[in-house]
PDB file of C-alpha atoms in Angstrom:
ATOM      1  CA  UNK A1155      36.194  15.807 -11.922  1.00 36.00           C
ATOM      2  CA  UNK A1156      35.010  12.567 -13.470  1.00 40.00           C
ATOM      3  CA  UNK A1157      31.871  10.686 -14.379  1.00 44.00           C
ATOM      4  CA  UNK A1158      30.432   7.593 -12.829  1.00 46.00           C
ATOM      5  CA  UNK A1159      27.233   5.624 -13.301  1.00 47.00           C
ATOM      6  CA  UNK A1160      24.957   3.425 -11.253  1.00 46.00           C
ATOM      7  CA  UNK A1161      23.163   0.296 -12.460  1.00 42.00           C
ATOM      8  CA  UNK A1162      19.769   1.809 -11.719  1.00 43.00           C
ATOM      9  CA  UNK A1163      18.761   3.765 -14.830  1.00 42.00           C
ATOM     10  CA  UNK A1164      22.413   4.257 -15.859  1.00 45.00           C
ATOM     11  CA  UNK A1165      22.276   7.734 -14.359  1.00 47.00           C
ATOM     12  CA  UNK A1166      25.533   9.727 -14.444  1.00 58.00           C
ATOM     13  CA  UNK A1167      26.741  12.847 -12.740  1.00 64.00           C
ATOM     14  CA  UNK A1168      30.127  14.541 -12.208  1.00 65.00           C
ATOM     15  CA  UNK A1169      32.090  13.884  -9.040  1.00 68.00           C
ATOM     16  CA  UNK A1170      33.528  17.073  -7.623  1.00 70.00           C
ATOM     17  CA  UNK A1171      36.269  17.315  -5.021  1.00 77.00           C
ATOM     18  CA  UNK A1172      34.779  20.474  -3.548  1.00 85.00           C
ATOM     19  CA  UNK A1173      32.206  20.540  -0.730  1.00 90.00           C
ATOM     20  CA  UNK A1174      28.672  21.154  -1.946  1.00 93.00           C
ATOM     21  CA  UNK A1175      25.264  21.792  -0.461  1.00 94.00           C
ATOM     22  CA  UNK A1176      22.716  19.017  -0.178  1.00 94.00           C
ATOM     23  CA  UNK A1177      19.085  19.834   0.513  1.00 94.00           C
ATOM     24  CA  UNK A1178      17.560  16.768   2.210  1.00 91.00           C
ATOM     25  CA  UNK A1179      14.037  15.777   1.213  1.00 88.00           C
ATOM     26  CA  UNK A1180      13.524  12.710   3.413  1.00 85.00           C
ATOM     27  CA  UNK A1181      15.373  10.478   5.878  1.00 86.00           C
ATOM     28  CA  UNK A1182      14.691   6.899   6.891  1.00 85.00           C
ATOM     29  CA  UNK A1183      16.531   4.342   8.968  1.00 84.00           C
ATOM     30  CA  UNK A1184      18.670   1.843   7.057  1.00 81.00           C
ATOM     31  CA  UNK A1185      21.519  -0.613   7.440  1.00 75.00           C
ATOM     32  CA  UNK A1186      24.976   0.681   6.614  1.00 65.00           C
ATOM     33  CA  UNK A1187      28.454  -0.825   6.539  1.00 66.00           C
ATOM     34  CA  UNK A1188      28.981   0.163  10.162  1.00 63.00           C
ATOM     35  CA  UNK A1189      25.509  -0.733  11.419  1.00 73.00           C
ATOM     36  CA  UNK A1190      22.428   1.448  11.642  1.00 81.00           C
ATOM     37  CA  UNK A1191      22.497   4.449   9.337  1.00 84.00           C
ATOM     38  CA  UNK A1192      20.326   7.159   7.901  1.00 86.00           C
ATOM     39  CA  UNK A1193      19.294   6.889   4.280  1.00 85.00           C
ATOM     40  CA  UNK A1194      18.913  10.398   2.927  1.00 87.00           C
ATOM     41  CA  UNK A1195      17.202  11.469  -0.273  1.00 88.00           C
ATOM     42  CA  UNK A1196      18.527  14.858  -1.264  1.00 92.00           C
ATOM     43  CA  UNK A1197      18.923  17.362  -4.096  1.00 94.00           C
ATOM     44  CA  UNK A1198      22.226  18.940  -5.146  1.00 94.00           C
ATOM     45  CA  UNK A1199      23.856  20.571  -8.144  1.00 93.00           C
ATOM     46  CA  UNK A1200      26.983  19.787 -10.129  1.00 90.00           C
ATOM     47  CA  UNK A1201      27.267  23.283 -11.638  1.00 92.00           C
ATOM     48  CA  UNK A1202      30.738  24.472 -10.517  1.00 89.00           C
ATOM     49  CA  UNK A1203      29.715  28.046  -9.706  1.00 90.00           C
ATOM     50  CA  UNK A1204      26.581  27.025  -7.786  1.00 94.00           C
ATOM     51  CA  UNK A1205      27.753  24.143  -5.598  1.00 93.00           C
ATOM     52  CA  UNK A1206      26.762  26.010  -2.436  1.00 93.00           C
ATOM     53  CA  UNK A1207      23.862  28.014  -3.861  1.00 95.00           C
ATOM     54  CA  UNK A1208      21.225  27.040  -1.300  1.00 96.00           C
ATOM     55  CA  UNK A1209      18.337  28.937  -2.901  1.00 96.00           C
ATOM     56  CA  UNK A1210      18.958  27.392  -6.318  1.00 97.00           C
ATOM     57  CA  UNK A1211      18.970  23.864  -4.877  1.00 96.00           C
ATOM     58  CA  UNK A1212      16.106  24.409  -2.431  1.00 96.00           C
ATOM     59  CA  UNK A1213      13.876  25.802  -5.193  1.00 95.00           C
ATOM     60  CA  UNK A1214      14.588  22.693  -7.269  1.00 96.00           C
ATOM     61  CA  UNK A1215      13.722  20.450  -4.314  1.00 94.00           C
ATOM     62  CA  UNK A1216      10.363  22.203  -3.953  1.00 93.00           C
ATOM     63  CA  UNK A1217       9.644  21.815  -7.675  1.00 93.00           C
ATOM     64  CA  UNK A1218      10.497  18.117  -7.514  1.00 92.00           C
ATOM     65  CA  UNK A1219       8.225  17.534  -4.533  1.00 89.00           C
ATOM     66  CA  UNK A1220       5.381  19.256  -6.361  1.00 88.00           C
ATOM     67  CA  UNK A1221       5.692  16.713  -9.172  1.00 87.00           C
ATOM     68  CA  UNK A1222       4.794  13.943  -6.738  1.00 81.00           C
ATOM     69  CA  UNK A1223       1.396  15.520  -6.178  1.00 81.00           C
ATOM     70  CA  UNK A1224       0.619  16.289  -9.790  1.00 81.00           C
ATOM     71  CA  UNK A1225       2.720  14.128 -12.147  1.00 81.00           C
ATOM     72  CA  UNK A1226       0.960  14.932 -15.413  1.00 85.00           C
ATOM     73  CA  UNK A1227       3.984  15.092 -17.720  1.00 89.00           C
ATOM     74  CA  UNK A1228       6.443  12.402 -18.760  1.00 90.00           C
ATOM     75  CA  UNK A1229       9.254  14.233 -16.952  1.00 89.00           C
ATOM     76  CA  UNK A1230       7.249  14.463 -13.733  1.00 88.00           C
ATOM     77  CA  UNK A1231       6.326  10.792 -13.921  1.00 88.00           C
ATOM     78  CA  UNK A1232      10.013   9.916 -14.358  1.00 87.00           C
ATOM     79  CA  UNK A1233      10.808  11.764 -11.147  1.00 88.00           C
ATOM     80  CA  UNK A1234       7.985  10.045  -9.287  1.00 87.00           C
ATOM     81  CA  UNK A1235       9.085   6.598 -10.457  1.00 85.00           C
ATOM     82  CA  UNK A1236      12.618   7.277  -9.310  1.00 83.00           C
ATOM     83  CA  UNK A1237      11.567   8.519  -5.878  1.00 81.00           C
ATOM     84  CA  UNK A1238       9.070   5.694  -5.373  1.00 79.00           C
ATOM     85  CA  UNK A1239      11.695   3.067  -6.208  1.00 74.00           C
ATOM     86  CA  UNK A1240      14.823   4.461  -4.555  1.00 58.00           C
ATOM     87  CA  UNK A1241      13.623   3.913  -0.986  1.00 53.00           C
ATOM     88  CA  UNK A1242      14.245   0.161  -1.253  1.00 51.00           C
ATOM     89  CA  UNK A1243      17.081   0.223  -3.766  1.00 47.00           C
ATOM     90  CA  UNK A1244      20.821   0.111  -2.973  1.00 52.00           C
ATOM     91  CA  UNK A1245      23.009   3.037  -1.947  1.00 52.00           C
ATOM     92  CA  UNK A1246      23.483   6.040  -4.160  1.00 57.00           C
ATOM     93  CA  UNK A1247      20.649   5.792  -6.651  1.00 71.00           C
ATOM     94  CA  UNK A1248      20.577   9.039  -8.569  1.00 81.00           C
ATOM     95  CA  UNK A1249      18.661  10.822 -11.298  1.00 86.00           C
ATOM     96  CA  UNK A1250      19.340  14.082 -13.084  1.00 88.00           C
ATOM     97  CA  UNK A1251      16.320  16.266 -12.439  1.00 92.00           C
ATOM     98  CA  UNK A1252      14.485  16.973 -15.713  1.00 92.00           C
ATOM     99  CA  UNK A1253      14.942  20.510 -16.977  1.00 94.00           C
ATOM    100  CA  UNK A1254      11.194  20.562 -17.663  1.00 93.00           C
ATOM    101  CA  UNK A1255      10.608  20.245 -13.907  1.00 93.00           C
ATOM    102  CA  UNK A1256      13.377  22.334 -12.304  1.00 94.00           C
ATOM    103  CA  UNK A1257      14.167  24.781 -15.118  1.00 94.00           C
ATOM    104  CA  UNK A1258      17.911  24.071 -15.258  1.00 94.00           C
ATOM    105  CA  UNK A1259      20.354  21.309 -16.041  1.00 91.00           C
ATOM    106  CA  UNK A1260      22.927  20.177 -13.507  1.00 92.00           C
ATOM    107  CA  UNK A1261      20.497  19.377 -10.663  1.00 94.00           C
ATOM    108  CA  UNK A1262      20.332  15.868  -9.235  1.00 92.00           C
ATOM    109  CA  UNK A1263      18.207  13.746  -6.900  1.00 90.00           C
ATOM    110  CA  UNK A1264      20.168  11.130  -5.007  1.00 88.00           C
ATOM    111  CA  UNK A1265      19.880   8.600  -2.195  1.00 86.00           C
ATOM    112  CA  UNK A1266      22.895   7.920   0.007  1.00 85.00           C
ATOM    113  CA  UNK A1267      23.517   6.469   3.435  1.00 85.00           C
ATOM    114  CA  UNK A1268      25.156   8.441   6.216  1.00 87.00           C
ATOM    115  CA  UNK A1269      26.411   7.268   9.607  1.00 86.00           C
ATOM    116  CA  UNK A1270      23.862   7.965  12.335  1.00 86.00           C
ATOM    117  CA  UNK A1271      26.320  10.223  14.156  1.00 87.00           C
ATOM    118  CA  UNK A1272      26.489  12.540  11.134  1.00 89.00           C
ATOM    119  CA  UNK A1273      22.818  13.526  11.440  1.00 87.00           C
ATOM    120  CA  UNK A1274      21.088  15.051  14.506  1.00 86.00           C
ATOM    121  CA  UNK A1275      19.481  12.399  16.687  1.00 81.00           C
ATOM    122  CA  UNK A1276      16.318  14.504  16.789  1.00 77.00           C
ATOM    123  CA  UNK A1277      15.618  13.533  13.154  1.00 76.00           C
ATOM    124  CA  UNK A1278      14.483  10.158  14.458  1.00 64.00           C
ATOM    125  CA  UNK A1279      11.939  11.764  16.772  1.00 60.00           C
ATOM    126  CA  UNK A1280      10.215  13.777  14.059  1.00 57.00           C
ATOM    127  CA  UNK A1281      12.397  16.896  13.952  1.00 61.00           C
ATOM    128  CA  UNK A1282      11.486  18.887  10.847  1.00 61.00           C
ATOM    129  CA  UNK A1283      15.142  19.662  10.065  1.00 66.00           C
ATOM    130  CA  UNK A1284      15.830  19.573   6.343  1.00 66.00           C
ATOM    131  CA  UNK A1285      19.277  21.137   6.035  1.00 77.00           C
ATOM    132  CA  UNK A1286      21.085  22.588   4.232  1.00 91.00           C
ATOM    133  CA  UNK A1287      23.873  20.055   4.708  1.00 93.00           C
ATOM    134  CA  UNK A1288      27.453  20.673   3.585  1.00 93.00           C
ATOM    135  CA  UNK A1289      28.865  17.405   2.199  1.00 92.00           C
ATOM    136  CA  UNK A1290      31.435  16.000  -0.188  1.00 89.00           C
ATOM    137  CA  UNK A1291      31.988  12.751  -2.054  1.00 84.00           C
ATOM    138  CA  UNK A1292      34.575  10.402  -0.581  1.00 75.00           C
ATOM    139  CA  UNK A1293      37.239   8.324  -2.359  1.00 70.00           C
ATOM    140  CA  UNK A1294      34.605   5.907  -3.597  1.00 68.00           C
ATOM    141  CA  UNK A1295      31.859   7.673  -5.593  1.00 62.00           C
ATOM    142  CA  UNK A1296      29.150   5.829  -3.683  1.00 69.00           C
ATOM    143  CA  UNK A1297      30.300   7.308  -0.352  1.00 76.00           C
ATOM    144  CA  UNK A1298      29.111  10.629   0.977  1.00 83.00           C
ATOM    145  CA  UNK A1299      30.736  12.476   3.870  1.00 87.00           C
ATOM    146  CA  UNK A1300      29.420  15.315   5.996  1.00 91.00           C
ATOM    147  CA  UNK A1301      31.851  18.259   6.031  1.00 92.00           C
ATOM    148  CA  UNK A1302      30.238  19.991   8.996  1.00 90.00           C
ATOM    149  CA  UNK A1303      28.138  17.862  11.336  1.00 90.00           C
ATOM    150  CA  UNK A1304      24.851  19.669  12.078  1.00 91.00           C
ATOM    151  CA  UNK A1305      24.254  20.637  15.715  1.00 91.00           C
ATOM    152  CA  UNK A1306      21.594  18.751  17.643  1.00 88.00           C
ATOM    153  CA  UNK A1307      19.330  21.770  18.194  1.00 88.00           C
ATOM    154  CA  UNK A1308      17.718  24.285  15.862  1.00 88.00           C
ATOM    155  CA  UNK A1309      19.545  27.099  17.666  1.00 92.00           C
ATOM    156  CA  UNK A1310      22.871  25.337  17.268  1.00 93.00           C
ATOM    157  CA  UNK A1311      22.270  24.771  13.568  1.00 92.00           C
ATOM    158  CA  UNK A1312      21.284  28.412  13.090  1.00 93.00           C
ATOM    159  CA  UNK A1313      24.532  29.504  14.747  1.00 95.00           C
ATOM    160  CA  UNK A1314      26.466  27.165  12.462  1.00 94.00           C
ATOM    161  CA  UNK A1315      24.839  28.763   9.425  1.00 94.00           C
ATOM    162  CA  UNK A1316      25.678  32.220  10.770  1.00 96.00           C
ATOM    163  CA  UNK A1317      29.341  31.285  11.214  1.00 95.00           C
ATOM    164  CA  UNK A1318      29.391  29.820   7.711  1.00 93.00           C
ATOM    165  CA  UNK A1319      28.109  33.125   6.325  1.00 95.00           C
ATOM    166  CA  UNK A1320      30.694  35.035   8.354  1.00 95.00           C
ATOM    167  CA  UNK A1321      33.454  32.957   6.737  1.00 93.00           C
ATOM    168  CA  UNK A1322      32.006  33.835   3.352  1.00 92.00           C
ATOM    169  CA  UNK A1323      32.103  37.586   3.981  1.00 94.00           C
ATOM    170  CA  UNK A1324      28.606  38.311   5.328  1.00 96.00           C
ATOM    171  CA  UNK A1325      28.005  41.625   7.074  1.00 95.00           C
ATOM    172  CA  UNK A1326      25.265  43.009   9.358  1.00 96.00           C
ATOM    173  CA  UNK A1327      22.177  44.499   7.727  1.00 96.00           C
ATOM    174  CA  UNK A1328      18.868  45.756   9.046  1.00 96.00           C
ATOM    175  CA  UNK A1329      15.845  44.120   7.404  1.00 97.00           C
ATOM    176  CA  UNK A1330      12.256  45.368   7.386  1.00 97.00           C
ATOM    177  CA  UNK A1331       9.439  42.852   7.682  1.00 96.00           C
ATOM    178  CA  UNK A1332       7.126  42.525   4.684  1.00 94.00           C
ATOM    179  CA  UNK A1333       5.003  39.581   5.800  1.00 91.00           C
ATOM    180  CA  UNK A1334       5.310  36.558   8.060  1.00 90.00           C
ATOM    181  CA  UNK A1335       3.558  33.328   8.945  1.00 87.00           C
ATOM    182  CA  UNK A1336       0.898  34.166  11.546  1.00 87.00           C
ATOM    183  CA  UNK A1337       2.442  31.687  13.954  1.00 88.00           C
ATOM    184  CA  UNK A1338       5.513  33.912  14.319  1.00 91.00           C
ATOM    185  CA  UNK A1339       3.389  36.587  16.017  1.00 91.00           C
ATOM    186  CA  UNK A1340       2.079  34.135  18.609  1.00 89.00           C
ATOM    187  CA  UNK A1341       3.849  34.499  21.998  1.00 89.00           C
ATOM    188  CA  UNK A1342       3.038  30.857  22.689  1.00 86.00           C
ATOM    189  CA  UNK A1343       4.199  29.592  19.300  1.00 83.00           C
ATOM    190  CA  UNK A1344       7.004  27.079  19.074  1.00 78.00           C
ATOM    191  CA  UNK A1345       7.765  26.601  15.378  1.00 81.00           C
ATOM    192  CA  UNK A1346      10.614  28.310  13.554  1.00 85.00           C
ATOM    193  CA  UNK A1347       8.939  29.616  10.414  1.00 88.00           C
ATOM    194  CA  UNK A1348       9.815  31.758   7.383  1.00 93.00           C
ATOM    195  CA  UNK A1349       8.978  35.360   6.670  1.00 94.00           C
ATOM    196  CA  UNK A1350       9.707  37.868   3.933  1.00 95.00           C
ATOM    197  CA  UNK A1351      11.863  40.962   4.446  1.00 97.00           C
ATOM    198  CA  UNK A1352      13.539  43.727   2.459  1.00 97.00           C
ATOM    199  CA  UNK A1353      17.124  44.834   3.098  1.00 98.00           C
ATOM    200  CA  UNK A1354      20.047  46.599   1.472  1.00 97.00           C
ATOM    201  CA  UNK A1355      23.826  46.695   1.775  1.00 96.00           C
ATOM    202  CA  UNK A1356      23.663  50.366   0.733  1.00 96.00           C
ATOM    203  CA  UNK A1357      24.077  52.493   3.859  1.00 94.00           C
ATOM    204  CA  UNK A1358      22.199  55.342   2.212  1.00 96.00           C
ATOM    205  CA  UNK A1359      18.947  53.322   2.393  1.00 96.00           C
ATOM    206  CA  UNK A1360      17.381  54.336   5.702  1.00 95.00           C
ATOM    207  CA  UNK A1361      15.181  52.268   7.990  1.00 95.00           C
ATOM    208  CA  UNK A1362      12.223  54.497   7.109  1.00 95.00           C
ATOM    209  CA  UNK A1363      12.822  53.846   3.415  1.00 96.00           C
ATOM    210  CA  UNK A1364      12.968  50.091   3.984  1.00 96.00           C
ATOM    211  CA  UNK A1365       9.676  50.284   5.890  1.00 95.00           C
ATOM    212  CA  UNK A1366       8.112  52.253   3.035  1.00 94.00           C
ATOM    213  CA  UNK A1367       9.295  49.671   0.484  1.00 94.00           C
ATOM    214  CA  UNK A1368       7.906  46.881   2.673  1.00 94.00           C
ATOM    215  CA  UNK A1369       4.543  48.648   2.866  1.00 91.00           C
ATOM    216  CA  UNK A1370       4.428  48.922  -0.925  1.00 90.00           C
ATOM    217  CA  UNK A1371       4.632  45.129  -1.106  1.00 89.00           C
ATOM    218  CA  UNK A1372       1.632  44.872   1.207  1.00 83.00           C
ATOM    219  CA  UNK A1373      -0.452  47.171  -0.996  1.00 80.00           C
ATOM    220  CA  UNK A1374      -0.049  44.985  -4.096  1.00 76.00           C
ATOM    221  CA  UNK A1375      -0.337  41.602  -2.347  1.00 71.00           C
ATOM    222  CA  UNK A1376      -2.749  39.345  -4.291  1.00 68.00           C
ATOM    223  CA  UNK A1377      -3.662  42.257  -6.567  1.00 71.00           C
ATOM    224  CA  UNK A1378      -3.295  41.835 -10.363  1.00 74.00           C
ATOM    225  CA  UNK A1379      -1.051  44.551 -11.793  1.00 73.00           C
ATOM    226  CA  UNK A1380      -0.657  45.774 -15.369  1.00 81.00           C
ATOM    227  CA  UNK A1381       2.475  47.770 -14.519  1.00 85.00           C
ATOM    228  CA  UNK A1382       5.523  45.445 -14.947  1.00 89.00           C
ATOM    229  CA  UNK A1383       7.340  46.685 -11.834  1.00 89.00           C
ATOM    230  CA  UNK A1384       4.256  46.458  -9.643  1.00 88.00           C
ATOM    231  CA  UNK A1385       3.511  43.025 -11.109  1.00 87.00           C
ATOM    232  CA  UNK A1386       7.027  41.913 -10.157  1.00 89.00           C
ATOM    233  CA  UNK A1387       6.678  42.823  -6.504  1.00 89.00           C
ATOM    234  CA  UNK A1388       3.121  41.505  -6.439  1.00 88.00           C
ATOM    235  CA  UNK A1389       4.375  38.112  -7.613  1.00 88.00           C
ATOM    236  CA  UNK A1390       7.138  38.110  -4.980  1.00 89.00           C
ATOM    237  CA  UNK A1391       4.762  38.731  -2.097  1.00 86.00           C
ATOM    238  CA  UNK A1392       1.796  36.693  -3.374  1.00 86.00           C
ATOM    239  CA  UNK A1393       3.762  33.461  -3.843  1.00 81.00           C
ATOM    240  CA  UNK A1394       4.175  32.438  -0.198  1.00 78.00           C
ATOM    241  CA  UNK A1395       6.298  29.317  -0.796  1.00 88.00           C
ATOM    242  CA  UNK A1396       9.511  30.263   0.995  1.00 92.00           C
ATOM    243  CA  UNK A1397      12.895  29.288  -0.435  1.00 95.00           C
ATOM    244  CA  UNK A1398      15.901  29.367   1.866  1.00 95.00           C
ATOM    245  CA  UNK A1399      18.360  32.148   0.979  1.00 96.00           C
ATOM    246  CA  UNK A1400      16.285  33.314  -1.972  1.00 96.00           C
ATOM    247  CA  UNK A1401      16.613  37.004  -2.655  1.00 97.00           C
ATOM    248  CA  UNK A1402      15.302  39.082  -5.529  1.00 96.00           C
ATOM    249  CA  UNK A1403      16.025  42.645  -6.526  1.00 96.00           C
ATOM    250  CA  UNK A1404      13.312  45.188  -5.845  1.00 96.00           C
ATOM    251  CA  UNK A1405      12.701  47.257  -9.007  1.00 94.00           C
ATOM    252  CA  UNK A1406      14.940  50.316  -8.688  1.00 93.00           C
ATOM    253  CA  UNK A1407      12.034  52.551  -9.568  1.00 92.00           C
ATOM    254  CA  UNK A1408      10.927  52.054  -5.939  1.00 93.00           C
ATOM    255  CA  UNK A1409      14.398  52.335  -4.383  1.00 95.00           C
ATOM    256  CA  UNK A1410      15.658  55.612  -5.821  1.00 94.00           C
ATOM    257  CA  UNK A1411      18.097  53.699  -8.008  1.00 94.00           C
ATOM    258  CA  UNK A1412      19.713  51.777  -5.132  1.00 96.00           C
ATOM    259  CA  UNK A1413      20.041  48.015  -4.736  1.00 97.00           C
ATOM    260  CA  UNK A1414      17.432  46.612  -2.335  1.00 97.00           C
ATOM    261  CA  UNK A1415      16.534  42.940  -2.011  1.00 97.00           C
ATOM    262  CA  UNK A1416      13.312  41.168  -1.122  1.00 96.00           C
ATOM    263  CA  UNK A1417      14.335  37.972   0.659  1.00 96.00           C
ATOM    264  CA  UNK A1418      12.970  34.914   2.426  1.00 96.00           C
ATOM    265  CA  UNK A1419      14.201  34.630   6.013  1.00 96.00           C
ATOM    266  CA  UNK A1420      13.798  31.791   8.500  1.00 94.00           C
ATOM    267  CA  UNK A1421      13.091  32.975  12.042  1.00 94.00           C
ATOM    268  CA  UNK A1422      14.803  31.236  14.950  1.00 93.00           C
ATOM    269  CA  UNK A1423      12.544  32.154  17.863  1.00 93.00           C
ATOM    270  CA  UNK A1424      15.311  31.922  20.440  1.00 93.00           C
ATOM    271  CA  UNK A1425      17.044  34.807  18.651  1.00 95.00           C
ATOM    272  CA  UNK A1426      14.105  37.148  19.347  1.00 94.00           C
ATOM    273  CA  UNK A1427      13.891  39.019  22.692  1.00 91.00           C
ATOM    274  CA  UNK A1428      10.315  37.896  23.356  1.00 88.00           C
ATOM    275  CA  UNK A1429      10.424  34.604  21.466  1.00 90.00           C
ATOM    276  CA  UNK A1430       8.081  35.912  18.764  1.00 90.00           C
ATOM    277  CA  UNK A1431       8.054  38.663  16.150  1.00 91.00           C
ATOM    278  CA  UNK A1432       7.182  41.902  17.930  1.00 90.00           C
ATOM    279  CA  UNK A1433       9.216  44.429  15.904  1.00 89.00           C
ATOM    280  CA  UNK A1434       9.245  45.355  12.261  1.00 91.00           C
ATOM    281  CA  UNK A1435      13.026  45.712  11.977  1.00 94.00           C
ATOM    282  CA  UNK A1436      15.273  42.665  12.318  1.00 96.00           C
ATOM    283  CA  UNK A1437      19.061  42.509  12.580  1.00 96.00           C
ATOM    284  CA  UNK A1438      20.494  39.984  10.102  1.00 97.00           C
ATOM    285  CA  UNK A1439      23.717  38.853   8.481  1.00 97.00           C
ATOM    286  CA  UNK A1440      23.803  38.912   4.678  1.00 97.00           C
ATOM    287  CA  UNK A1441      26.317  37.927   2.040  1.00 95.00           C
ATOM    288  CA  UNK A1442      26.976  40.666  -0.519  1.00 92.00           C
ATOM    289  CA  UNK A1443      26.013  38.861  -3.741  1.00 90.00           C
ATOM    290  CA  UNK A1444      22.719  38.324  -5.551  1.00 92.00           C
ATOM    291  CA  UNK A1445      22.798  34.631  -4.571  1.00 91.00           C
ATOM    292  CA  UNK A1446      24.113  35.043  -1.036  1.00 93.00           C
ATOM    293  CA  UNK A1447      22.674  33.815   2.236  1.00 96.00           C
ATOM    294  CA  UNK A1448      20.635  35.748   4.790  1.00 97.00           C
ATOM    295  CA  UNK A1449      20.342  34.722   8.441  1.00 97.00           C
ATOM    296  CA  UNK A1450      18.545  36.234  11.407  1.00 96.00           C
ATOM    297  CA  UNK A1451      21.115  37.335  13.985  1.00 96.00           C
ATOM    298  CA  UNK A1452      20.427  37.024  17.742  1.00 95.00           C
ATOM    299  CA  UNK A1453      18.716  40.323  18.425  1.00 92.00           C
ATOM    300  CA  UNK A1454      20.323  40.819  21.846  1.00 89.00           C
ATOM    301  CA  UNK A1455      23.889  40.274  20.581  1.00 85.00           C
ATOM    302  CA  UNK A1456      26.254  42.531  18.682  1.00 81.00           C
ATOM    303  CA  UNK A1457      27.455  41.189  15.299  1.00 81.00           C
ATOM    304  CA  UNK A1458      31.023  42.114  16.177  1.00 72.00           C
ATOM    305  CA  UNK A1459      31.112  39.969  19.312  1.00 66.00           C
TER     306      UNK A1459
END
């Protein structure tokens, strides 16, 4: 691992040899060494133990985008200046995200160019795909390489994410729906949207218990709570900004001392029997750690297939 710097702002960040997750913010067409390319502005981390922590990076990306709308502090204005200028600047402009904005050191905003074939062609036609994208730095620090080329379709990309979780030790879990974007209940809807669920790796937690925990979230939604545990679940369900792979522990007071997570889950409509949410229980794949991923599994397939 080494350090390098760019002429713009003299920003520095470590170069790691390991693949890491990039959360794209925007794409635009640009000229690359081999012709037409995609310029990608993205967020990533250099913290060794969080290189592929999607939720950590996605949350930072959301915080950074919020600063563009309301840049009242010096740190927020620094982010806005960087983003406003990097669209026309050379490859690989980068800025360490201010701790005041993202709440942690080791998070970076960067612009790099990628060959057109590394990014789904649908991005050019307005596809709302935003990653995550597994990448690594090449021999030259300015170069970025895609480790796993994203599939062209949303279904294909969802299956890629599922296989990635399988390789990282994910196992099947049953999740109970807490709340979802109204569009997911529409039989004629087309968008893949997020929802909130509760799940557990503990086999002693029954489906009925998960449903009861999910209902408790609904009772406190948007309701101020003086009780710390109730306030915690109220905050989880009231803040509807979804973060990919975010999961938070449900206070054990409501789980009979067992580990249950409240998690954000993106719904791929093609994985649902009717193409929309019509059941409260959803089969998913989940990694076993507090910072692991959670993916909806095709509901008409068996996880062991």
